[in-house]
Structure formats: structure tokens, C-alpha cells
Amino acid sequence: MIGIDIGGANLKIVDDAGVHIHYCPLWQGAPLAGLLEPYAGSAAVVMSGELADCFSTKIEGIRWIVGTVQEAIPDAAFYGTDAAFHTRPVPGLAAANWLASADYLREEYADAVLLDVGSTTADVIPLTRFEDLKGLTDTRRLQKQYLVYTGMLRTNVATLLSSVTLDGTVTPVSTEYFAASADAHLVLGHIAPADYTCPAPDNGEKTVDAALRRLARVVCADIDEIGKSGAHQVARQFWEVQRRVIGRAVGRALFQGDAERVITAGIGADLFARELGCATLAQEIGEVSDALPAYAVREVALRRAACD
């Protein structure tokens, strides 16, 4: 049994050999079937890639993903927001990856809120309320602040900043895609260059100097106009807003879910564990926490098979 999580940008697979992460931008026609071919056996699958803008509707994306997976792995079952497995493309398969994580963790961490910060989004999941989570769409999760659409790598810096203060002067930002959250986190030391796994906004280098140049462009400047210190100010102010937005959603979930603690996962796990003073899931289950939905859906499927 293998576990598969198909996002719009990344394909994550967990098998007996460990975690395998492939950059797989569906909107650019990435060869999903070819990437899956080396992995044999039955599979438990979750997805969120149906929202990629190469699909005109979510059900179109679901049908394509299910069909493509079954080409490579005929014996594949797909976990839905009803917490059940399906072998046909149904609407409830859309964005069920977070629920698979909750399904796996809900007994051992029944008093916790899970914060899973990935490349694109942050999932805020009150494990105290699993039954209430069933059937939630991404739209409903946005409304409840269970889905916060900002992540460690792919977020346009200008989506969280309307202006920055440069040496005391309030400066509106450009809304062009000049810099990504990966640029801010790289220059702040939150990630290493090797962690910058998505393309840079300018398709350029993934170095600190290149990231600083991109951050300067957010205020329509070159580095020689605002200096490296000015670009650092853009990065710090982006991080301050991102931290506040995600922290506010976590606090809301703690209060409404009557939870007692937070546990973090995803590529932002260590950073947010330091910020929130909590433990990471990696300390509990190891490297598979980097591909939590893929690992979780595999474990849920195995548990159910053992009970049948």
C-alpha cells in the first residue's frame, strides 16, 4: 500500500521506502502518470490539484486526476470529504487531503489543533471536532479560517502587503508577481536554498542575492536604490503579516474547538513551532510529517483494511 497526495504543484508519495516528493505543476501539463509509474501496488489517494486553473471546474479536475492515477495504478482508492474511500470520480474527492490528516491524527491528538503549513497554504485543523469537519469544501474552510491561503514558498508577497514602511516612509507595493514568500523566508533564514523548490517568480536563481533583488522589485526598485536593508524590510514586514494572519486563525480554532495545544506539520513546521511555542509532528512521527496527507491516507486505509 502506498499513500499519494496530488496537489496542484507537488506530488507526494509515501511507501515502505519513505517519502518521495516530486514537483508536478498540473497547470503546466506535468506528466502525472509517468511520475506514478515506478510505484507499484495498491494506493490510497487524496487530492487538492483539482483546483489547478488548467481545469474549468473542480469535477473536471477530479475526473482527470482519478483517470490518470488509475492508468498507472488501477487498484487505487480515493479518500473523500465524507471520510470514505471511492473508486469513481465524485465531487467529495475535492480537497480532502487535510481531512485524511485529521482522520489519522484525531485519536492520539484529540485535544489539539493541527497547523500544517505547506508551500502554498496553511491548514488549521481542530482535531477536537472531527465529525464537524466532514463535508467541508475549501470555500467553507476559508470562511471558517480553517484554510489560510498563504504558504512558505508560492505566495505572491503583494497578496499580504498593500504597503511597506521603508526607513520611516509608507510605500505602496506593486501587485505584480515580483517576489514570492520563498524569497522572504530565504533572506530571513527561515529556509535554505535547497528548500526553495518552486520556480522563482522571474525564473531566476534561488540565492539570497537574487531573492533580495526580487523583493526590491515589490516596491518597483533596484537594490542600488533601496539597498539590501530596504529589501530586508520588505521581507520582514511580509513575514510579520503572514505570521499574524496564520496565528489569528490558529487562536480562533483553539478557542472554538476547545483545544489545549497546537502541533505543527509541513515545511513551515519548525518555524511556526518556534513562534507558537509548541511541538512539531516530525518530533512524533519523523520525516513522513513532510508529506502528512500522503502518509495519513495510507495509514487510514491500512487501519480500515485491518478492521474488515
PDB file of N, CA and C in Angstrom, residues 228-304:
ATOM      1  N   LYS A 228      20.218  46.579   0.316  1.00  0.00           N
ATOM      2  CA  LYS A 228      19.797  45.281   0.839  1.00  0.00           C
ATOM      3  C   LYS A 228      18.937  45.445   2.086  1.00  0.00           C
ATOM      4  N   SER A 229      19.208  46.501   2.859  1.00  0.00           N
ATOM      5  CA  SER A 229      18.415  46.727   4.073  1.00  0.00           C
ATOM      6  C   SER A 229      16.963  47.021   3.733  1.00  0.00           C
ATOM      7  N   GLY A 230      16.728  47.732   2.620  1.00  0.00           N
ATOM      8  CA  GLY A 230      15.361  48.001   2.201  1.00  0.00           C
ATOM      9  C   GLY A 230      14.631  46.737   1.789  1.00  0.00           C
ATOM     10  N   ALA A 231      15.330  45.857   1.064  1.00  0.00           N
ATOM     11  CA  ALA A 231      14.718  44.589   0.665  1.00  0.00           C
ATOM     12  C   ALA A 231      14.439  43.722   1.876  1.00  0.00           C
ATOM     13  N   HIS A 232      15.354  43.760   2.855  1.00  0.00           N
ATOM     14  CA  HIS A 232      15.109  43.030   4.099  1.00  0.00           C
ATOM     15  C   HIS A 232      13.868  43.558   4.807  1.00  0.00           C
ATOM     16  N   GLN A 233      13.642  44.852   4.758  1.00  0.00           N
ATOM     17  CA  GLN A 233      12.449  45.421   5.390  1.00  0.00           C
ATOM     18  C   GLN A 233      11.177  44.891   4.739  1.00  0.00           C
ATOM     19  N   VAL A 234      11.197  44.745   3.420  1.00  0.00           N
ATOM     20  CA  VAL A 234      10.043  44.156   2.723  1.00  0.00           C
ATOM     21  C   VAL A 234       9.814  42.732   3.219  1.00  0.00           C
ATOM     22  N   ALA A 235      10.887  41.948   3.310  1.00  0.00           N
ATOM     23  CA  ALA A 235      10.772  40.562   3.763  1.00  0.00           C
ATOM     24  C   ALA A 235      10.231  40.480   5.178  1.00  0.00           C
ATOM     25  N   ARG A 236      10.777  41.302   6.069  1.00  0.00           N
ATOM     26  CA  ARG A 236      10.342  41.244   7.476  1.00  0.00           C
ATOM     27  C   ARG A 236       8.884  41.637   7.629  1.00  0.00           C
ATOM     28  N   GLN A 237       8.464  42.653   6.888  1.00  0.00           N
ATOM     29  CA  GLN A 237       7.073  43.097   7.031  1.00  0.00           C
ATOM     30  C   GLN A 237       6.104  42.092   6.416  1.00  0.00           C
ATOM     31  N   PHE A 238       6.520  41.432   5.337  1.00  0.00           N
ATOM     32  CA  PHE A 238       5.689  40.340   4.813  1.00  0.00           C
ATOM     33  C   PHE A 238       5.540  39.244   5.865  1.00  0.00           C
ATOM     34  N   TRP A 239       6.640  38.838   6.480  1.00  0.00           N
ATOM     35  CA  TRP A 239       6.610  37.778   7.484  1.00  0.00           C
ATOM     36  C   TRP A 239       5.765  38.178   8.685  1.00  0.00           C
ATOM     37  N   GLU A 240       5.848  39.425   9.109  1.00  0.00           N
ATOM     38  CA  GLU A 240       5.040  39.874  10.240  1.00  0.00           C
ATOM     39  C   GLU A 240       3.556  39.720   9.951  1.00  0.00           C
ATOM     40  N   VAL A 241       3.149  40.067   8.728  1.00  0.00           N
ATOM     41  CA  VAL A 241       1.732  39.929   8.370  1.00  0.00           C
ATOM     42  C   VAL A 241       1.356  38.466   8.231  1.00  0.00           C
ATOM     43  N   GLN A 242       2.188  37.674   7.573  1.00  0.00           N
ATOM     44  CA  GLN A 242       1.883  36.261   7.391  1.00  0.00           C
ATOM     45  C   GLN A 242       1.763  35.554   8.740  1.00  0.00           C
ATOM     46  N   ARG A 243       2.697  35.836   9.623  1.00  0.00           N
ATOM     47  CA  ARG A 243       2.665  35.236  10.957  1.00  0.00           C
ATOM     48  C   ARG A 243       1.391  35.632  11.696  1.00  0.00           C
ATOM     49  N   ARG A 244       0.989  36.873  11.571  1.00  0.00           N
ATOM     50  CA  ARG A 244      -0.210  37.348  12.265  1.00  0.00           C
ATOM     51  C   ARG A 244      -1.475  36.701  11.698  1.00  0.00           C
ATOM     52  N   VAL A 245      -1.558  36.609  10.371  1.00  0.00           N
ATOM     53  CA  VAL A 245      -2.748  36.024   9.743  1.00  0.00           C
ATOM     54  C   VAL A 245      -2.911  34.560  10.144  1.00  0.00           C
ATOM     55  N   ILE A 246      -1.833  33.794  10.072  1.00  0.00           N
ATOM     56  CA  ILE A 246      -1.910  32.380  10.432  1.00  0.00           C
ATOM     57  C   ILE A 246      -2.126  32.219  11.933  1.00  0.00           C
ATOM     58  N   GLY A 247      -1.430  33.016  12.732  1.00  0.00           N
ATOM     59  CA  GLY A 247      -1.588  32.931  14.188  1.00  0.00           C
ATOM     60  C   GLY A 247      -3.001  33.244  14.637  1.00  0.00           C
ATOM     61  N   ARG A 248      -3.632  34.216  13.973  1.00  0.00           N
ATOM     62  CA  ARG A 248      -5.007  34.559  14.331  1.00  0.00           C
ATOM     63  C   ARG A 248      -5.951  33.395  14.045  1.00  0.00           C
ATOM     64  N   ALA A 249      -5.759  32.719  12.919  1.00  0.00           N
ATOM     65  CA  ALA A 249      -6.606  31.570  12.588  1.00  0.00           C
ATOM     66  C   ALA A 249      -6.400  30.433  13.580  1.00  0.00           C
ATOM     67  N   VAL A 250      -5.158  30.211  13.998  1.00  0.00           N
ATOM     68  CA  VAL A 250      -4.875  29.163  14.986  1.00  0.00           C
ATOM     69  C   VAL A 250      -5.550  29.497  16.313  1.00  0.00           C
ATOM     70  N   GLY A 251      -5.434  30.745  16.750  1.00  0.00           N
ATOM     71  CA  GLY A 251      -6.066  31.142  18.002  1.00  0.00           C
ATOM     72  C   GLY A 251      -7.574  30.959  17.974  1.00  0.00           C
ATOM     73  N   ARG A 252      -8.180  31.275  16.847  1.00  0.00           N
ATOM     74  CA  ARG A 252      -9.630  31.102  16.690  1.00  0.00           C
ATOM     75  C   ARG A 252     -10.003  29.630  16.799  1.00  0.00           C
ATOM     76  N   ALA A 253      -9.223  28.758  16.136  1.00  0.00           N
ATOM     77  CA  ALA A 253      -9.516  27.324  16.175  1.00  0.00           C
ATOM     78  C   ALA A 253      -9.320  26.752  17.571  1.00  0.00           C
ATOM     79  N   LEU A 254      -8.310  27.216  18.284  1.00  0.00           N
ATOM     80  CA  LEU A 254      -8.095  26.763  19.664  1.00  0.00           C
ATOM     81  C   LEU A 254      -9.300  27.101  20.535  1.00  0.00           C
ATOM     82  N   PHE A 255      -9.783  28.328  20.397  1.00  0.00           N
ATOM     83  CA  PHE A 255     -10.909  28.781  21.225  1.00  0.00           C
ATOM     84  C   PHE A 255     -12.208  28.061  20.859  1.00  0.00           C
ATOM     85  N   GLN A 256     -12.525  28.047  19.568  1.00  0.00           N
ATOM     86  CA  GLN A 256     -13.799  27.469  19.154  1.00  0.00           C
ATOM     87  C   GLN A 256     -13.814  25.953  19.286  1.00  0.00           C
ATOM     88  N   GLY A 257     -12.641  25.326  19.141  1.00  0.00           N
ATOM     89  CA  GLY A 257     -12.579  23.873  19.236  1.00  0.00           C
ATOM     90  C   GLY A 257     -12.306  23.368  20.632  1.00  0.00           C
ATOM     91  N   ASP A 258     -12.196  24.302  21.595  1.00  0.00           N
ATOM     92  CA  ASP A 258     -11.904  23.931  22.983  1.00  0.00           C
ATOM     93  C   ASP A 258     -10.672  23.024  23.040  1.00  0.00           C
ATOM     94  N   ALA A 259      -9.652  23.393  22.272  1.00  0.00           N
ATOM     95  CA  ALA A 259      -8.421  22.604  22.207  1.00  0.00           C
ATOM     96  C   ALA A 259      -7.397  23.137  23.206  1.00  0.00           C
ATOM     97  N   GLU A 260      -6.440  22.299  23.543  1.00  0.00           N
ATOM     98  CA  GLU A 260      -5.470  22.652  24.575  1.00  0.00           C
ATOM     99  C   GLU A 260      -4.069  22.906  24.039  1.00  0.00           C
ATOM    100  N   ARG A 261      -3.785  22.480  22.818  1.00  0.00           N
ATOM    101  CA  ARG A 261      -2.428  22.621  22.302  1.00  0.00           C
ATOM    102  C   ARG A 261      -2.438  22.663  20.791  1.00  0.00           C
ATOM    103  N   VAL A 262      -1.274  23.043  20.234  1.00  0.00           N
ATOM    104  CA  VAL A 262      -1.079  23.090  18.793  1.00  0.00           C
ATOM    105  C   VAL A 262       0.067  22.151  18.448  1.00  0.00           C
ATOM    106  N   ILE A 263      -0.048  21.495  17.307  1.00  0.00           N
ATOM    107  CA  ILE A 263       1.055  20.697  16.785  1.00  0.00           C
ATOM    108  C   ILE A 263       1.228  21.084  15.325  1.00  0.00           C
ATOM    109  N   THR A 264       2.483  21.253  14.879  1.00  0.00           N
ATOM    110  CA  THR A 264       2.733  21.773  13.544  1.00  0.00           C
ATOM    111  C   THR A 264       3.292  20.701  12.616  1.00  0.00           C
ATOM    112  N   ALA A 265       2.999  20.884  11.327  1.00  0.00           N
ATOM    113  CA  ALA A 265       3.485  19.971  10.291  1.00  0.00           C
ATOM    114  C   ALA A 265       3.774  20.783   9.037  1.00  0.00           C
ATOM    115  N   GLY A 266       4.343  20.106   8.033  1.00  0.00           N
ATOM    116  CA  GLY A 266       4.633  20.762   6.771  1.00  0.00           C
ATOM    117  C   GLY A 266       5.993  21.440   6.779  1.00  0.00           C
ATOM    118  N   ILE A 267       6.325  22.103   5.680  1.00  0.00           N
ATOM    119  CA  ILE A 267       7.649  22.710   5.574  1.00  0.00           C
ATOM    120  C   ILE A 267       7.806  23.909   6.504  1.00  0.00           C
ATOM    121  N   GLY A 268       6.695  24.444   6.983  1.00  0.00           N
ATOM    122  CA  GLY A 268       6.770  25.540   7.942  1.00  0.00           C
ATOM    123  C   GLY A 268       6.681  25.095   9.384  1.00  0.00           C
ATOM    124  N   ALA A 269       6.778  23.792   9.629  1.00  0.00           N
ATOM    125  CA  ALA A 269       6.553  23.258  10.977  1.00  0.00           C
ATOM    126  C   ALA A 269       7.517  23.831  12.006  1.00  0.00           C
ATOM    127  N   ASP A 270       8.803  23.795  11.721  1.00  0.00           N
ATOM    128  CA  ASP A 270       9.787  24.253  12.703  1.00  0.00           C
ATOM    129  C   ASP A 270       9.631  25.740  12.991  1.00  0.00           C
ATOM    130  N   LEU A 271       9.443  26.523  11.943  1.00  0.00           N
ATOM    131  CA  LEU A 271       9.300  27.974  12.104  1.00  0.00           C
ATOM    132  C   LEU A 271       8.099  28.313  12.985  1.00  0.00           C
ATOM    133  N   PHE A 272       6.947  27.707  12.706  1.00  0.00           N
ATOM    134  CA  PHE A 272       5.749  28.052  13.456  1.00  0.00           C
ATOM    135  C   PHE A 272       5.736  27.401  14.837  1.00  0.00           C
ATOM    136  N   ALA A 273       6.419  26.289  15.001  1.00  0.00           N
ATOM    137  CA  ALA A 273       6.550  25.712  16.340  1.00  0.00           C
ATOM    138  C   ALA A 273       7.320  26.667  17.246  1.00  0.00           C
ATOM    139  N   ARG A 274       8.366  27.300  16.698  1.00  0.00           N
ATOM    140  CA  ARG A 274       9.105  28.296  17.492  1.00  0.00           C
ATOM    141  C   ARG A 274       8.224  29.495  17.807  1.00  0.00           C
ATOM    142  N   GLU A 275       7.469  29.935  16.836  1.00  0.00           N
ATOM    143  CA  GLU A 275       6.619  31.108  17.036  1.00  0.00           C
ATOM    144  C   GLU A 275       5.506  30.849  18.049  1.00  0.00           C
ATOM    145  N   LEU A 276       4.943  29.643  18.006  1.00  0.00           N
ATOM    146  CA  LEU A 276       3.790  29.326  18.842  1.00  0.00           C
ATOM    147  C   LEU A 276       4.164  28.590  20.124  1.00  0.00           C
ATOM    148  N   GLY A 277       5.446  28.229  20.255  1.00  0.00           N
ATOM    149  CA  GLY A 277       5.881  27.519  21.454  1.00  0.00           C
ATOM    150  C   GLY A 277       5.256  26.147  21.588  1.00  0.00           C
ATOM    151  N   CYS A 278       5.251  25.390  20.493  1.00  0.00           N
ATOM    152  CA  CYS A 278       4.602  24.075  20.509  1.00  0.00           C
ATOM    153  C   CYS A 278       5.512  23.045  19.866  1.00  0.00           C
ATOM    154  N   ALA A 279       5.045  21.811  19.811  1.00  0.00           N
ATOM    155  CA  ALA A 279       5.815  20.700  19.242  1.00  0.00           C
ATOM    156  C   ALA A 279       5.506  20.549  17.761  1.00  0.00           C
ATOM    157  N   THR A 280       6.434  19.924  17.047  1.00  0.00           N
ATOM    158  CA  THR A 280       6.194  19.584  15.648  1.00  0.00           C
ATOM    159  C   THR A 280       5.799  18.117  15.548  1.00  0.00           C
ATOM    160  N   LEU A 281       5.054  17.820  14.504  1.00  0.00           N
ATOM    161  CA  LEU A 281       4.661  16.429  14.288  1.00  0.00           C
ATOM    162  C   LEU A 281       5.869  15.578  13.939  1.00  0.00           C
ATOM    163  N   ALA A 282       6.889  16.181  13.334  1.00  0.00           N
ATOM    164  CA  ALA A 282       8.103  15.431  12.996  1.00  0.00           C
ATOM    165  C   ALA A 282       8.759  14.844  14.234  1.00  0.00           C
ATOM    166  N   GLN A 283       8.653  15.545  15.367  1.00  0.00           N
ATOM    167  CA  GLN A 283       9.197  15.020  16.610  1.00  0.00           C
ATOM    168  C   GLN A 283       8.456  13.771  17.068  1.00  0.00           C
ATOM    169  N   GLU A 284       7.238  13.617  16.564  1.00  0.00           N
ATOM    170  CA  GLU A 284       6.401  12.482  16.955  1.00  0.00           C
ATOM    171  C   GLU A 284       6.510  11.324  15.962  1.00  0.00           C
ATOM    172  N   ILE A 285       6.458  11.630  14.650  1.00  0.00           N
ATOM    173  CA  ILE A 285       6.366  10.545  13.661  1.00  0.00           C
ATOM    174  C   ILE A 285       7.496  10.574  12.630  1.00  0.00           C
ATOM    175  N   GLY A 286       8.403  11.535  12.715  1.00  0.00           N
ATOM    176  CA  GLY A 286       9.552  11.554  11.820  1.00  0.00           C
ATOM    177  C   GLY A 286       9.295  12.238  10.498  1.00  0.00           C
ATOM    178  N   GLU A 287      10.119  11.888   9.490  1.00  0.00           N
ATOM    179  CA  GLU A 287      10.125  12.610   8.226  1.00  0.00           C
ATOM    180  C   GLU A 287       8.817  12.508   7.449  1.00  0.00           C
ATOM    181  N   VAL A 288       8.004  11.527   7.727  1.00  0.00           N
ATOM    182  CA  VAL A 288       6.753  11.392   6.975  1.00  0.00           C
ATOM    183  C   VAL A 288       5.816  12.567   7.222  1.00  0.00           C
ATOM    184  N   SER A 289       6.082  13.342   8.264  1.00  0.00           N
ATOM    185  CA  SER A 289       5.262  14.529   8.515  1.00  0.00           C
ATOM    186  C   SER A 289       5.409  15.551   7.390  1.00  0.00           C
ATOM    187  N   ASP A 290       6.503  15.476   6.601  1.00  0.00           N
ATOM    188  CA  ASP A 290       6.684  16.379   5.466  1.00  0.00           C
ATOM    189  C   ASP A 290       5.710  16.078   4.343  1.00  0.00           C
ATOM    190  N   ALA A 291       5.133  14.902   4.360  1.00  0.00           N
ATOM    191  CA  ALA A 291       4.128  14.513   3.368  1.00  0.00           C
ATOM    192  C   ALA A 291       2.925  13.956   4.122  1.00  0.00           C
ATOM    193  N   LEU A 292       2.439  14.730   5.075  1.00  0.00           N
ATOM    194  CA  LEU A 292       1.449  14.222   6.030  1.00  0.00           C
ATOM    195  C   LEU A 292       0.198  13.649   5.370  1.00  0.00           C
ATOM    196  N   PRO A 293      -0.482  14.349   4.449  1.00  0.00           N
ATOM    197  CA  PRO A 293      -1.700  13.745   3.883  1.00  0.00           C
ATOM    198  C   PRO A 293      -1.447  12.415   3.188  1.00  0.00           C
ATOM    199  N   ALA A 294      -0.305  12.297   2.488  1.00  0.00           N
ATOM    200  CA  ALA A 294       0.010  11.028   1.813  1.00  0.00           C
ATOM    201  C   ALA A 294       0.226   9.916   2.833  1.00  0.00           C
ATOM    202  N   TYR A 295       0.951  10.233   3.889  1.00  0.00           N
ATOM    203  CA  TYR A 295       1.174   9.235   4.942  1.00  0.00           C
ATOM    204  C   TYR A 295      -0.134   8.915   5.655  1.00  0.00           C
ATOM    205  N   ALA A 296      -0.913   9.950   5.936  1.00  0.00           N
ATOM    206  CA  ALA A 296      -2.149   9.762   6.698  1.00  0.00           C
ATOM    207  C   ALA A 296      -3.153   8.910   5.935  1.00  0.00           C
ATOM    208  N   VAL A 297      -3.333   9.182   4.635  1.00  0.00           N
ATOM    209  CA  VAL A 297      -4.340   8.422   3.892  1.00  0.00           C
ATOM    210  C   VAL A 297      -3.923   6.967   3.780  1.00  0.00           C
ATOM    211  N   ARG A 298      -2.633   6.715   3.692  1.00  0.00           N
ATOM    212  CA  ARG A 298      -2.132   5.328   3.686  1.00  0.00           C
ATOM    213  C   ARG A 298      -2.464   4.642   5.008  1.00  0.00           C
ATOM    214  N   GLU A 299      -2.195   5.326   6.120  1.00  0.00           N
ATOM    215  CA  GLU A 299      -2.444   4.725   7.431  1.00  0.00           C
ATOM    216  C   GLU A 299      -3.933   4.507   7.670  1.00  0.00           C
ATOM    217  N   VAL A 300      -4.767   5.461   7.241  1.00  0.00           N
ATOM    218  CA  VAL A 300      -6.209   5.293   7.405  1.00  0.00           C
ATOM    219  C   VAL A 300      -6.686   4.081   6.608  1.00  0.00           C
ATOM    220  N   ALA A 301      -6.194   3.937   5.370  1.00  0.00           N
ATOM    221  CA  ALA A 301      -6.585   2.797   4.555  1.00  0.00           C
ATOM    222  C   ALA A 301      -6.137   1.471   5.171  1.00  0.00           C
ATOM    223  N   LEU A 302      -4.925   1.437   5.702  1.00  0.00           N
ATOM    224  CA  LEU A 302      -4.423   0.218   6.320  1.00  0.00           C
ATOM    225  C   LEU A 302      -5.216  -0.141   7.579  1.00  0.00           C
ATOM    226  N   ARG A 303      -5.557   0.861   8.366  1.00  0.00           N
ATOM    227  CA  ARG A 303      -6.358   0.615   9.569  1.00  0.00           C
ATOM    228  C   ARG A 303      -7.706   0.011   9.201  1.00  0.00           C
ATOM    229  N   ARG A 304      -8.337   0.559   8.206  1.00  0.00           N
ATOM    230  CA  ARG A 304      -9.654   0.078   7.818  1.00  0.00           C
ATOM    231  C   ARG A 304      -9.586  -1.318   7.229  1.00  0.00           C
TER     232      ARG A 304
END
